[in-house]
Amino acid sequence: MNPTITRKDFIRYSLIAAAALPASFPAFGGPVKKGLPSNKLSISIFSKNLHWLNYKDMAKLAAKMGFDGIDLTVRPKGHVLPEKVKTDLPLAVEAIRNEGLEVFTMTTDIKAADEKHTIDILKTASALGIKNYRMGWYPYPDDGDPAASIAQFKKQLAALAVLNERYNIHGDYQNHTGLFGGSLWDLWLAIKDLDPKWIGCQFDVRHATVDGAKAWPNGFKLLHKHIGSMPIKDFYWAKENEKWVPRNVSLGEGMVDFKQYFQLLKKYNIIKPISLHYEYPLGGAESGATKLSISEQEVIRYMEADLKTLKSWLA
């Protein structure tokens, strides 16, 4: 599929997307139920951690816990499957907004403009008023030249930027440890010449600390104009079977320097959606399980505690 879309095609796609929406939604995006001050960072819960709940119950719980929104998984094994996005994404968004919450961003597995479901996902999300999405990851080939890989990734990102502009939506590539973008410098090389209005970075300070230790603030300064969203989670290094590995923990129990991180956000006036992730052992919720091995009450207790901690840091 050619990522270059004609104006005629864009109008046709938009009408198709609008036809798939419930009557309660305007053609180009539903009403935002929860207004936030322009200088306030919104906090969403990553819906991967709520895969054990349906749309309505997930939205009710997120609202009860005190979140502003839900970072919705729109990917294989997610809350919304890519092949059902035209019918199911409107239903999920409706359930979320009915509880006074918003979908500030969604998490996808989109890697290229010409993938099978890319246009369906972007056009449906755009019609619903969703303004931001996280992309899938790019692994470096084991035997390839990293410089050549970066050049190829830049082409893929450039094609997506064109598509994002067509649909008025911003795409973020997450810096994930061990993959392209993990070092931050490589991601900057790939996106520095692209319009940050349409393509950028989901800056993950946890992964940046794993791969960059004390160097991550330099990468942050390079990427700050391109940041579109920010996941929050914590970890520390632990020795297991004679190897040092990152162990995920509750907020404030690890080694991520959140004080410095939030100072940088304030310095550069970055007001972008926050997505709170729960990656430590939580009865399967941490890995997107649809059934929990511990009580729902215990899971909720940990989730509320991390949210309380995060809000105290932002106060």
PDB file of C-alpha atoms in Angstrom:
ATOM      1  CA  MET A   1       0.000   0.000   0.000  1.00  0.00           C
ATOM      2  CA  ASN A   2       1.300   3.424  -0.945  1.00  0.00           C
ATOM      3  CA  PRO A   3       1.457   5.654   2.162  1.00  0.00           C
ATOM      4  CA  THR A   4       0.749   8.724  -0.001  1.00  0.00           C
ATOM      5  CA  ILE A   5      -3.020   9.298   0.190  1.00  0.00           C
ATOM      6  CA  THR A   6      -4.961  11.571  -2.153  1.00  0.00           C
ATOM      7  CA  ARG A   7      -7.411  14.136  -0.837  1.00  0.00           C
ATOM      8  CA  LYS A   8     -10.234  12.112  -2.386  1.00  0.00           C
ATOM      9  CA  ASP A   9      -9.114   8.973  -0.545  1.00  0.00           C
ATOM     10  CA  PHE A  10      -8.768  10.860   2.726  1.00  0.00           C
ATOM     11  CA  ILE A  11     -12.358  12.129   2.506  1.00  0.00           C
ATOM     12  CA  ARG A  12     -13.606   8.653   1.610  1.00  0.00           C
ATOM     13  CA  TYR A  13     -11.734   7.050   4.516  1.00  0.00           C
ATOM     14  CA  SER A  14     -13.039   9.684   6.916  1.00  0.00           C
ATOM     15  CA  LEU A  15     -16.638   9.070   5.866  1.00  0.00           C
ATOM     16  CA  ILE A  16     -16.182   5.328   6.292  1.00  0.00           C
ATOM     17  CA  ALA A  17     -14.773   5.837   9.775  1.00  0.00           C
ATOM     18  CA  ALA A  18     -17.605   8.182  10.710  1.00  0.00           C
ATOM     19  CA  ALA A  19     -20.179   5.651   9.555  1.00  0.00           C
ATOM     20  CA  ALA A  20     -18.741   3.100  11.972  1.00  0.00           C
ATOM     21  CA  LEU A  21     -19.271   5.336  15.008  1.00  0.00           C
ATOM     22  CA  PRO A  22     -22.213   5.288  17.405  1.00  0.00           C
ATOM     23  CA  ALA A  23     -24.707   8.109  17.053  1.00  0.00           C
ATOM     24  CA  SER A  24     -23.344   9.696  20.241  1.00  0.00           C
ATOM     25  CA  PHE A  25     -20.079  10.573  18.493  1.00  0.00           C
ATOM     26  CA  PRO A  26     -19.570  13.467  16.086  1.00  0.00           C
ATOM     27  CA  ALA A  27     -17.926  12.445  12.814  1.00  0.00           C
ATOM     28  CA  PHE A  28     -14.502  13.741  13.743  1.00  0.00           C
ATOM     29  CA  GLY A  29     -14.258  12.901  17.429  1.00  0.00           C
ATOM     30  CA  GLY A  30     -16.450  12.499  20.473  1.00  0.00           C
ATOM     31  CA  PRO A  31     -16.883  15.032  23.243  1.00  0.00           C
ATOM     32  CA  VAL A  32     -14.136  15.329  25.814  1.00  0.00           C
ATOM     33  CA  LYS A  33     -15.923  14.651  29.091  1.00  0.00           C
ATOM     34  CA  LYS A  34     -13.155  15.686  31.439  1.00  0.00           C
ATOM     35  CA  GLY A  35     -11.578  19.086  31.059  1.00  0.00           C
ATOM     36  CA  LEU A  36      -8.044  19.566  32.346  1.00  0.00           C
ATOM     37  CA  PRO A  37      -6.124  22.820  32.784  1.00  0.00           C
ATOM     38  CA  SER A  38      -3.729  23.387  29.895  1.00  0.00           C
ATOM     39  CA  ASN A  39      -0.772  23.284  32.281  1.00  0.00           C
ATOM     40  CA  LYS A  40      -1.765  20.023  34.009  1.00  0.00           C
ATOM     41  CA  LEU A  41      -0.219  16.679  33.152  1.00  0.00           C
ATOM     42  CA  SER A  42      -2.925  14.079  32.568  1.00  0.00           C
ATOM     43  CA  ILE A  43      -2.408  10.634  34.108  1.00  0.00           C
ATOM     44  CA  SER A  44      -3.787   7.577  32.333  1.00  0.00           C
ATOM     45  CA  ILE A  45      -3.574   3.942  33.319  1.00  0.00           C
ATOM     46  CA  PHE A  46      -2.054   1.565  30.769  1.00  0.00           C
ATOM     47  CA  SER A  47      -4.933  -0.696  29.782  1.00  0.00           C
ATOM     48  CA  LYS A  48      -2.591  -3.693  29.435  1.00  0.00           C
ATOM     49  CA  ASN A  49      -2.723  -3.845  33.214  1.00  0.00           C
ATOM     50  CA  LEU A  50      -6.534  -4.039  33.066  1.00  0.00           C
ATOM     51  CA  HIS A  51      -6.968  -6.755  30.447  1.00  0.00           C
ATOM     52  CA  TRP A  52      -8.877  -8.712  33.088  1.00  0.00           C
ATOM     53  CA  LEU A  53     -11.745  -6.241  32.730  1.00  0.00           C
ATOM     54  CA  ASN A  54     -14.098  -5.356  29.871  1.00  0.00           C
ATOM     55  CA  TYR A  55     -14.430  -1.805  28.526  1.00  0.00           C
ATOM     56  CA  LYS A  56     -17.126  -0.655  30.945  1.00  0.00           C
ATOM     57  CA  ASP A  57     -15.656  -2.215  34.080  1.00  0.00           C
ATOM     58  CA  MET A  58     -12.175  -0.996  33.152  1.00  0.00           C
ATOM     59  CA  ALA A  59     -13.456   2.563  32.727  1.00  0.00           C
ATOM     60  CA  LYS A  60     -15.416   2.467  35.987  1.00  0.00           C
ATOM     61  CA  LEU A  61     -12.396   1.220  37.944  1.00  0.00           C
ATOM     62  CA  ALA A  62      -9.999   3.743  36.379  1.00  0.00           C
ATOM     63  CA  ALA A  63     -12.381   6.574  37.226  1.00  0.00           C
ATOM     64  CA  LYS A  64     -12.891   5.303  40.778  1.00  0.00           C
ATOM     65  CA  MET A  65      -9.124   5.110  41.353  1.00  0.00           C
ATOM     66  CA  GLY A  66      -8.699   8.710  40.232  1.00  0.00           C
ATOM     67  CA  PHE A  67      -7.141   8.502  36.767  1.00  0.00           C
ATOM     68  CA  ASP A  68      -7.755  11.119  34.080  1.00  0.00           C
ATOM     69  CA  GLY A  69      -7.819   8.642  31.228  1.00  0.00           C
ATOM     70  CA  ILE A  70      -6.902   5.257  29.818  1.00  0.00           C
ATOM     71  CA  ASP A  71      -3.948   4.488  27.546  1.00  0.00           C
ATOM     72  CA  LEU A  72      -5.836   1.966  25.440  1.00  0.00           C
ATOM     73  CA  THR A  73      -4.159  -1.101  23.912  1.00  0.00           C
ATOM     74  CA  VAL A  74      -5.116  -1.320  20.233  1.00  0.00           C
ATOM     75  CA  ARG A  75      -2.938  -4.200  19.138  1.00  0.00           C
ATOM     76  CA  PRO A  76      -2.870  -8.012  19.023  1.00  0.00           C
ATOM     77  CA  LYS A  77      -4.057  -9.388  22.393  1.00  0.00           C
ATOM     78  CA  GLY A  78      -5.079  -5.860  23.391  1.00  0.00           C
ATOM     79  CA  HIS A  79      -8.406  -4.464  24.518  1.00  0.00           C
ATOM     80  CA  VAL A  80      -9.108  -3.601  20.885  1.00  0.00           C
ATOM     81  CA  LEU A  81      -7.898  -5.971  18.182  1.00  0.00           C
ATOM     82  CA  PRO A  82      -6.587  -4.294  15.001  1.00  0.00           C
ATOM     83  CA  GLU A  83      -8.895  -6.322  12.756  1.00  0.00           C
ATOM     84  CA  LYS A  84     -11.912  -5.119  14.767  1.00  0.00           C
ATOM     85  CA  VAL A  85     -10.827  -1.521  15.283  1.00  0.00           C
ATOM     86  CA  LYS A  86     -13.614   0.037  13.199  1.00  0.00           C
ATOM     87  CA  THR A  87     -16.327  -1.485  15.372  1.00  0.00           C
ATOM     88  CA  ASP A  88     -14.645  -1.975  18.743  1.00  0.00           C
ATOM     89  CA  LEU A  89     -12.604   1.204  19.199  1.00  0.00           C
ATOM     90  CA  PRO A  90     -15.733   3.410  19.179  1.00  0.00           C
ATOM     91  CA  LEU A  91     -17.298   1.139  21.804  1.00  0.00           C
ATOM     92  CA  ALA A  92     -14.213   1.286  24.029  1.00  0.00           C
ATOM     93  CA  VAL A  93     -13.921   5.063  23.730  1.00  0.00           C
ATOM     94  CA  GLU A  94     -17.622   5.507  24.453  1.00  0.00           C
ATOM     95  CA  ALA A  95     -17.331   3.409  27.629  1.00  0.00           C
ATOM     96  CA  ILE A  96     -14.292   5.409  28.756  1.00  0.00           C
ATOM     97  CA  ARG A  97     -15.837   8.814  28.080  1.00  0.00           C
ATOM     98  CA  ASN A  98     -19.090   7.808  29.749  1.00  0.00           C
ATOM     99  CA  GLU A  99     -17.081   7.635  32.995  1.00  0.00           C
ATOM    100  CA  GLY A 100     -15.699  11.140  32.496  1.00  0.00           C
ATOM    101  CA  LEU A 101     -12.306   9.904  31.311  1.00  0.00           C
ATOM    102  CA  GLU A 102     -10.411  10.473  28.069  1.00  0.00           C
ATOM    103  CA  VAL A 103      -8.228   8.492  25.679  1.00  0.00           C
ATOM    104  CA  PHE A 104      -5.241  10.824  25.521  1.00  0.00           C
ATOM    105  CA  THR A 105      -3.144   8.161  23.809  1.00  0.00           C
ATOM    106  CA  MET A 106      -3.375   4.563  22.647  1.00  0.00           C
ATOM    107  CA  THR A 107      -0.755   1.843  22.370  1.00  0.00           C
ATOM    108  CA  THR A 108      -0.504   0.061  19.017  1.00  0.00           C
ATOM    109  CA  ASP A 109       1.851  -2.254  17.192  1.00  0.00           C
ATOM    110  CA  ILE A 110       2.029  -0.019  14.120  1.00  0.00           C
ATOM    111  CA  LYS A 111       5.498  -0.108  12.580  1.00  0.00           C
ATOM    112  CA  ALA A 112       4.922   1.008   8.993  1.00  0.00           C
ATOM    113  CA  ALA A 113       2.479   3.026   6.911  1.00  0.00           C
ATOM    114  CA  ASP A 114       1.734   0.128   4.561  1.00  0.00           C
ATOM    115  CA  GLU A 115       0.853  -2.514   7.158  1.00  0.00           C
ATOM    116  CA  LYS A 116      -2.546  -4.175   6.856  1.00  0.00           C
ATOM    117  CA  HIS A 117      -4.381  -2.378   9.655  1.00  0.00           C
ATOM    118  CA  THR A 118      -2.484   0.919   9.899  1.00  0.00           C
ATOM    119  CA  ILE A 119      -4.971   3.083   8.010  1.00  0.00           C
ATOM    120  CA  ASP A 120      -7.996   1.512   9.703  1.00  0.00           C
ATOM    121  CA  ILE A 121      -6.495   2.205  13.135  1.00  0.00           C
ATOM    122  CA  LEU A 122      -5.423   5.768  12.398  1.00  0.00           C
ATOM    123  CA  LYS A 123      -8.570   6.855  10.562  1.00  0.00           C
ATOM    124  CA  THR A 124     -10.870   5.412  13.238  1.00  0.00           C
ATOM    125  CA  ALA A 125      -8.838   6.922  16.072  1.00  0.00           C
ATOM    126  CA  SER A 126      -8.726  10.289  14.335  1.00  0.00           C
ATOM    127  CA  ALA A 127     -12.481  10.294  13.783  1.00  0.00           C
ATOM    128  CA  LEU A 128     -12.922   9.674  17.508  1.00  0.00           C
ATOM    129  CA  GLY A 129     -10.699  12.598  18.431  1.00  0.00           C
ATOM    130  CA  ILE A 130      -7.734  10.554  19.662  1.00  0.00           C
ATOM    131  CA  LYS A 131      -4.624  12.655  19.093  1.00  0.00           C
ATOM    132  CA  ASN A 132      -1.733  10.373  19.955  1.00  0.00           C
ATOM    133  CA  TYR A 133      -0.577   6.775  19.612  1.00  0.00           C
ATOM    134  CA  ARG A 134       2.455   4.710  20.494  1.00  0.00           C
ATOM    135  CA  MET A 135       4.054   2.670  17.741  1.00  0.00           C
ATOM    136  CA  GLY A 136       5.491  -0.828  17.737  1.00  0.00           C
ATOM    137  CA  TRP A 137       9.220  -1.384  18.278  1.00  0.00           C
ATOM    138  CA  TYR A 138      12.067  -1.840  15.784  1.00  0.00           C
ATOM    139  CA  PRO A 139      14.640  -4.486  16.769  1.00  0.00           C
ATOM    140  CA  TYR A 140      18.136  -4.202  15.356  1.00  0.00           C
ATOM    141  CA  PRO A 141      19.088  -7.184  13.140  1.00  0.00           C
ATOM    142  CA  ASP A 142      21.595  -9.437  14.912  1.00  0.00           C
ATOM    143  CA  ASP A 143      24.107  -9.317  12.064  1.00  0.00           C
ATOM    144  CA  GLY A 144      23.209  -5.991  10.486  1.00  0.00           C
ATOM    145  CA  ASP A 145      24.932  -2.626  10.419  1.00  0.00           C
ATOM    146  CA  PRO A 146      23.249  -0.381  13.017  1.00  0.00           C
ATOM    147  CA  ALA A 147      23.831   2.710  10.868  1.00  0.00           C
ATOM    148  CA  ALA A 148      22.066   1.096   7.913  1.00  0.00           C
ATOM    149  CA  SER A 149      19.233   0.010  10.191  1.00  0.00           C
ATOM    150  CA  ILE A 150      18.783   3.544  11.504  1.00  0.00           C
ATOM    151  CA  ALA A 151      18.548   4.828   7.929  1.00  0.00           C
ATOM    152  CA  GLN A 152      15.859   2.250   7.151  1.00  0.00           C
ATOM    153  CA  PHE A 153      13.938   3.021  10.333  1.00  0.00           C
ATOM    154  CA  LYS A 154      14.033   6.710   9.442  1.00  0.00           C
ATOM    155  CA  LYS A 155      12.316   5.934   6.117  1.00  0.00           C
ATOM    156  CA  GLN A 156       9.577   4.012   7.914  1.00  0.00           C
ATOM    157  CA  LEU A 157       9.099   6.830  10.403  1.00  0.00           C
ATOM    158  CA  ALA A 158       8.998   9.426   7.616  1.00  0.00           C
ATOM    159  CA  ALA A 159       6.263   7.502   5.788  1.00  0.00           C
ATOM    160  CA  LEU A 160       4.254   7.256   8.997  1.00  0.00           C
ATOM    161  CA  ALA A 161       4.687  10.986   9.616  1.00  0.00           C
ATOM    162  CA  VAL A 162       3.018  11.666   6.247  1.00  0.00           C
ATOM    163  CA  LEU A 163       0.120   9.397   7.150  1.00  0.00           C
ATOM    164  CA  ASN A 164      -0.171  10.917  10.623  1.00  0.00           C
ATOM    165  CA  GLU A 165      -0.465  14.380   9.116  1.00  0.00           C
ATOM    166  CA  ARG A 166      -3.240  13.170   6.829  1.00  0.00           C
ATOM    167  CA  TYR A 167      -5.191  11.917   9.824  1.00  0.00           C
ATOM    168  CA  ASN A 168      -4.226  14.659  12.283  1.00  0.00           C
ATOM    169  CA  ILE A 169      -2.694  12.265  14.804  1.00  0.00           C
ATOM    170  CA  HIS A 170       0.753  12.088  16.417  1.00  0.00           C
ATOM    171  CA  GLY A 171       2.829   8.898  16.489  1.00  0.00           C
ATOM    172  CA  ASP A 172       5.352   8.133  19.239  1.00  0.00           C
ATOM    173  CA  TYR A 173       8.206   5.649  19.167  1.00  0.00           C
ATOM    174  CA  GLN A 174       9.065   4.397  22.668  1.00  0.00           C
ATOM    175  CA  ASN A 175      12.712   4.158  23.689  1.00  0.00           C
ATOM    176  CA  HIS A 176      12.809   0.535  24.853  1.00  0.00           C
ATOM    177  CA  THR A 177      15.887  -1.072  26.357  1.00  0.00           C
ATOM    178  CA  GLY A 178      17.852  -3.289  23.976  1.00  0.00           C
ATOM    179  CA  LEU A 179      16.013  -2.137  20.849  1.00  0.00           C
ATOM    180  CA  PHE A 180      16.349   0.706  18.384  1.00  0.00           C
ATOM    181  CA  GLY A 181      15.853   3.885  20.393  1.00  0.00           C
ATOM    182  CA  GLY A 182      17.151   2.393  23.620  1.00  0.00           C
ATOM    183  CA  SER A 183      20.270   4.537  23.527  1.00  0.00           C
ATOM    184  CA  LEU A 184      18.195   7.680  22.713  1.00  0.00           C
ATOM    185  CA  TRP A 185      20.869   9.022  20.362  1.00  0.00           C
ATOM    186  CA  ASP A 186      19.833   6.579  17.628  1.00  0.00           C
ATOM    187  CA  LEU A 187      16.193   7.620  17.900  1.00  0.00           C
ATOM    188  CA  TRP A 188      17.168  11.276  17.682  1.00  0.00           C
ATOM    189  CA  LEU A 189      19.185  10.571  14.528  1.00  0.00           C
ATOM    190  CA  ALA A 190      16.111   9.000  12.951  1.00  0.00           C
ATOM    191  CA  ILE A 191      13.551  11.681  13.850  1.00  0.00           C
ATOM    192  CA  LYS A 192      15.552  14.927  14.102  1.00  0.00           C
ATOM    193  CA  ASP A 193      14.654  15.973  10.544  1.00  0.00           C
ATOM    194  CA  LEU A 194      10.990  14.957  10.793  1.00  0.00           C
ATOM    195  CA  ASP A 195       8.160  17.237  11.880  1.00  0.00           C
ATOM    196  CA  PRO A 196       7.670  16.723  15.652  1.00  0.00           C
ATOM    197  CA  LYS A 197       4.012  17.639  15.212  1.00  0.00           C
ATOM    198  CA  TRP A 198       3.411  14.265  13.579  1.00  0.00           C
ATOM    199  CA  ILE A 199       6.116  11.854  14.717  1.00  0.00           C
ATOM    200  CA  GLY A 200       8.185  11.715  17.857  1.00  0.00           C
ATOM    201  CA  CYS A 201       9.145   9.897  21.007  1.00  0.00           C
ATOM    202  CA  GLN A 202       7.350   8.299  23.899  1.00  0.00           C
ATOM    203  CA  PHE A 203      10.043   9.069  26.434  1.00  0.00           C
ATOM    204  CA  ASP A 204      10.351   6.185  28.889  1.00  0.00           C
ATOM    205  CA  VAL A 205      12.593   7.285  31.749  1.00  0.00           C
ATOM    206  CA  ARG A 206      12.691   3.774  33.204  1.00  0.00           C
ATOM    207  CA  HIS A 207      14.123   2.272  30.002  1.00  0.00           C
ATOM    208  CA  ALA A 208      16.345   5.330  29.548  1.00  0.00           C
ATOM    209  CA  THR A 209      17.824   4.718  33.005  1.00  0.00           C
ATOM    210  CA  VAL A 210      18.399   1.016  32.298  1.00  0.00           C
ATOM    211  CA  ASP A 211      20.297   1.769  29.098  1.00  0.00           C
ATOM    212  CA  GLY A 212      21.707   5.170  30.020  1.00  0.00           C
ATOM    213  CA  ALA A 213      22.210   5.280  33.811  1.00  0.00           C
ATOM    214  CA  LYS A 214      23.543   8.822  34.293  1.00  0.00           C
ATOM    215  CA  ALA A 215      23.610   9.669  30.573  1.00  0.00           C
ATOM    216  CA  TRP A 216      19.867   9.695  29.882  1.00  0.00           C
ATOM    217  CA  PRO A 217      19.388  13.439  30.631  1.00  0.00           C
ATOM    218  CA  ASN A 218      21.568  14.216  27.594  1.00  0.00           C
ATOM    219  CA  GLY A 219      19.316  12.105  25.409  1.00  0.00           C
ATOM    220  CA  PHE A 220      16.286  13.772  26.941  1.00  0.00           C
ATOM    221  CA  LYS A 221      17.637  17.188  25.993  1.00  0.00           C
ATOM    222  CA  LEU A 222      18.089  16.011  22.404  1.00  0.00           C
ATOM    223  CA  LEU A 223      14.593  14.567  22.187  1.00  0.00           C
ATOM    224  CA  HIS A 224      12.567  16.990  24.291  1.00  0.00           C
ATOM    225  CA  LYS A 225      10.973  18.777  21.318  1.00  0.00           C
ATOM    226  CA  HIS A 226       9.788  15.431  19.972  1.00  0.00           C
ATOM    227  CA  ILE A 227       8.214  14.002  23.149  1.00  0.00           C
ATOM    228  CA  GLY A 228       4.537  13.169  22.703  1.00  0.00           C
ATOM    229  CA  SER A 229       3.793  10.976  25.724  1.00  0.00           C
ATOM    230  CA  MET A 230       5.503   9.588  28.819  1.00  0.00           C
ATOM    231  CA  PRO A 231       5.152   6.195  30.522  1.00  0.00           C
ATOM    232  CA  ILE A 232       6.021   6.066  34.217  1.00  0.00           C
ATOM    233  CA  LYS A 233       7.439   3.014  36.044  1.00  0.00           C
ATOM    234  CA  ASP A 234      10.370   2.141  38.312  1.00  0.00           C
ATOM    235  CA  PHE A 235      13.075  -0.529  38.702  1.00  0.00           C
ATOM    236  CA  TYR A 236      16.394  -1.405  40.306  1.00  0.00           C
ATOM    237  CA  TRP A 237      19.237  -3.759  39.373  1.00  0.00           C
ATOM    238  CA  ALA A 238      19.193  -7.160  41.077  1.00  0.00           C
ATOM    239  CA  LYS A 239      21.488 -10.157  40.805  1.00  0.00           C
ATOM    240  CA  GLU A 240      19.732 -13.332  39.688  1.00  0.00           C
ATOM    241  CA  ASN A 241      21.545 -16.547  38.759  1.00  0.00           C
ATOM    242  CA  GLU A 242      24.900 -14.745  38.605  1.00  0.00           C
ATOM    243  CA  LYS A 243      23.520 -12.081  36.263  1.00  0.00           C
ATOM    244  CA  TRP A 244      22.430  -8.530  36.934  1.00  0.00           C
ATOM    245  CA  VAL A 245      18.912  -7.854  35.665  1.00  0.00           C
ATOM    246  CA  PRO A 246      16.434  -4.972  36.006  1.00  0.00           C
ATOM    247  CA  ARG A 247      13.714  -5.786  38.534  1.00  0.00           C
ATOM    248  CA  ASN A 248      10.491  -3.783  38.268  1.00  0.00           C
ATOM    249  CA  VAL A 249       9.136  -2.311  41.512  1.00  0.00           C
ATOM    250  CA  SER A 250       6.515   0.109  42.810  1.00  0.00           C
ATOM    251  CA  LEU A 251       7.114   3.810  42.240  1.00  0.00           C
ATOM    252  CA  GLY A 252       9.710   5.254  44.572  1.00  0.00           C
ATOM    253  CA  GLU A 253      11.236   1.897  45.480  1.00  0.00           C
ATOM    254  CA  GLY A 254      13.656   1.827  42.559  1.00  0.00           C
ATOM    255  CA  MET A 255      16.523   3.823  41.131  1.00  0.00           C
ATOM    256  CA  VAL A 256      14.811   6.031  38.547  1.00  0.00           C
ATOM    257  CA  ASP A 257      15.601   9.660  39.369  1.00  0.00           C
ATOM    258  CA  PHE A 258      12.068  11.000  39.088  1.00  0.00           C
ATOM    259  CA  LYS A 259      13.015  14.246  40.829  1.00  0.00           C
ATOM    260  CA  GLN A 260      15.452  15.121  38.051  1.00  0.00           C
ATOM    261  CA  TYR A 261      13.028  13.860  35.412  1.00  0.00           C
ATOM    262  CA  PHE A 262      10.146  16.050  36.542  1.00  0.00           C
ATOM    263  CA  GLN A 263      12.504  19.010  36.892  1.00  0.00           C
ATOM    264  CA  LEU A 264      13.420  18.556  33.223  1.00  0.00           C
ATOM    265  CA  LEU A 265       9.759  18.340  32.223  1.00  0.00           C
ATOM    266  CA  LYS A 266       9.151  21.616  34.034  1.00  0.00           C
ATOM    267  CA  LYS A 267      12.267  23.270  32.599  1.00  0.00           C
ATOM    268  CA  TYR A 268      11.247  22.492  29.020  1.00  0.00           C
ATOM    269  CA  ASN A 269       7.530  23.036  29.705  1.00  0.00           C
ATOM    270  CA  ILE A 270       6.561  19.571  28.504  1.00  0.00           C
ATOM    271  CA  ILE A 271       2.832  18.999  29.059  1.00  0.00           C
ATOM    272  CA  LYS A 272       2.142  15.634  27.462  1.00  0.00           C
ATOM    273  CA  PRO A 273       0.042  12.618  28.502  1.00  0.00           C
ATOM    274  CA  ILE A 274       1.462  10.388  31.234  1.00  0.00           C
ATOM    275  CA  SER A 275       0.739   6.663  31.155  1.00  0.00           C
ATOM    276  CA  LEU A 276       1.210   4.852  34.470  1.00  0.00           C
ATOM    277  CA  HIS A 277       2.518   1.306  33.940  1.00  0.00           C
ATOM    278  CA  TYR A 278       2.501  -1.537  36.458  1.00  0.00           C
ATOM    279  CA  GLU A 279       5.318  -3.875  35.443  1.00  0.00           C
ATOM    280  CA  TYR A 280       6.155  -5.537  38.771  1.00  0.00           C
ATOM    281  CA  PRO A 281       4.518  -8.869  39.790  1.00  0.00           C
ATOM    282  CA  LEU A 282       0.815  -8.182  40.204  1.00  0.00           C
ATOM    283  CA  GLY A 283      -1.027 -11.435  39.755  1.00  0.00           C
ATOM    284  CA  GLY A 284      -0.599 -11.371  35.992  1.00  0.00           C
ATOM    285  CA  ALA A 285      -1.917  -7.826  35.531  1.00  0.00           C
ATOM    286  CA  GLU A 286       1.653  -6.705  34.824  1.00  0.00           C
ATOM    287  CA  SER A 287       1.790  -8.840  31.669  1.00  0.00           C
ATOM    288  CA  GLY A 288      -1.719  -8.275  30.358  1.00  0.00           C
ATOM    289  CA  ALA A 289      -3.314 -11.414  31.788  1.00  0.00           C
ATOM    290  CA  THR A 290      -7.064 -11.800  31.354  1.00  0.00           C
ATOM    291  CA  LYS A 291      -7.329 -13.713  34.638  1.00  0.00           C
ATOM    292  CA  LEU A 292      -5.654 -12.764  37.911  1.00  0.00           C
ATOM    293  CA  SER A 293      -3.815 -15.099  40.268  1.00  0.00           C
ATOM    294  CA  ILE A 294      -4.336 -12.762  43.244  1.00  0.00           C
ATOM    295  CA  SER A 295      -7.401 -10.903  44.445  1.00  0.00           C
ATOM    296  CA  GLU A 296      -8.696  -7.890  42.560  1.00  0.00           C
ATOM    297  CA  GLN A 297      -8.581  -5.946  45.821  1.00  0.00           C
ATOM    298  CA  GLU A 298      -4.838  -6.514  46.158  1.00  0.00           C
ATOM    299  CA  VAL A 299      -4.200  -5.432  42.575  1.00  0.00           C
ATOM    300  CA  ILE A 300      -6.273  -2.303  43.080  1.00  0.00           C
ATOM    301  CA  ARG A 301      -4.466  -1.498  46.318  1.00  0.00           C
ATOM    302  CA  TYR A 302      -1.082  -1.447  44.555  1.00  0.00           C
ATOM    303  CA  MET A 303      -2.458   0.538  41.634  1.00  0.00           C
ATOM    304  CA  GLU A 304      -3.946   3.183  43.895  1.00  0.00           C
ATOM    305  CA  ALA A 305      -0.722   3.413  45.900  1.00  0.00           C
ATOM    306  CA  ASP A 306       1.401   4.092  42.806  1.00  0.00           C
ATOM    307  CA  LEU A 307      -1.098   6.647  41.540  1.00  0.00           C
ATOM    308  CA  LYS A 308      -1.048   8.406  44.911  1.00  0.00           C
ATOM    309  CA  THR A 309       2.764   8.476  44.824  1.00  0.00           C
ATOM    310  CA  LEU A 310       2.832   9.889  41.297  1.00  0.00           C
ATOM    311  CA  LYS A 311       0.286  12.583  42.118  1.00  0.00           C
ATOM    312  CA  SER A 312       2.308  13.608  45.172  1.00  0.00           C
ATOM    313  CA  TRP A 313       5.369  14.111  42.967  1.00  0.00           C
ATOM    314  CA  LEU A 314       3.407  16.251  40.527  1.00  0.00           C
ATOM    315  CA  ALA A 315       1.671  18.361  43.178  1.00  0.00           C
TER     316      ALA A 315
END
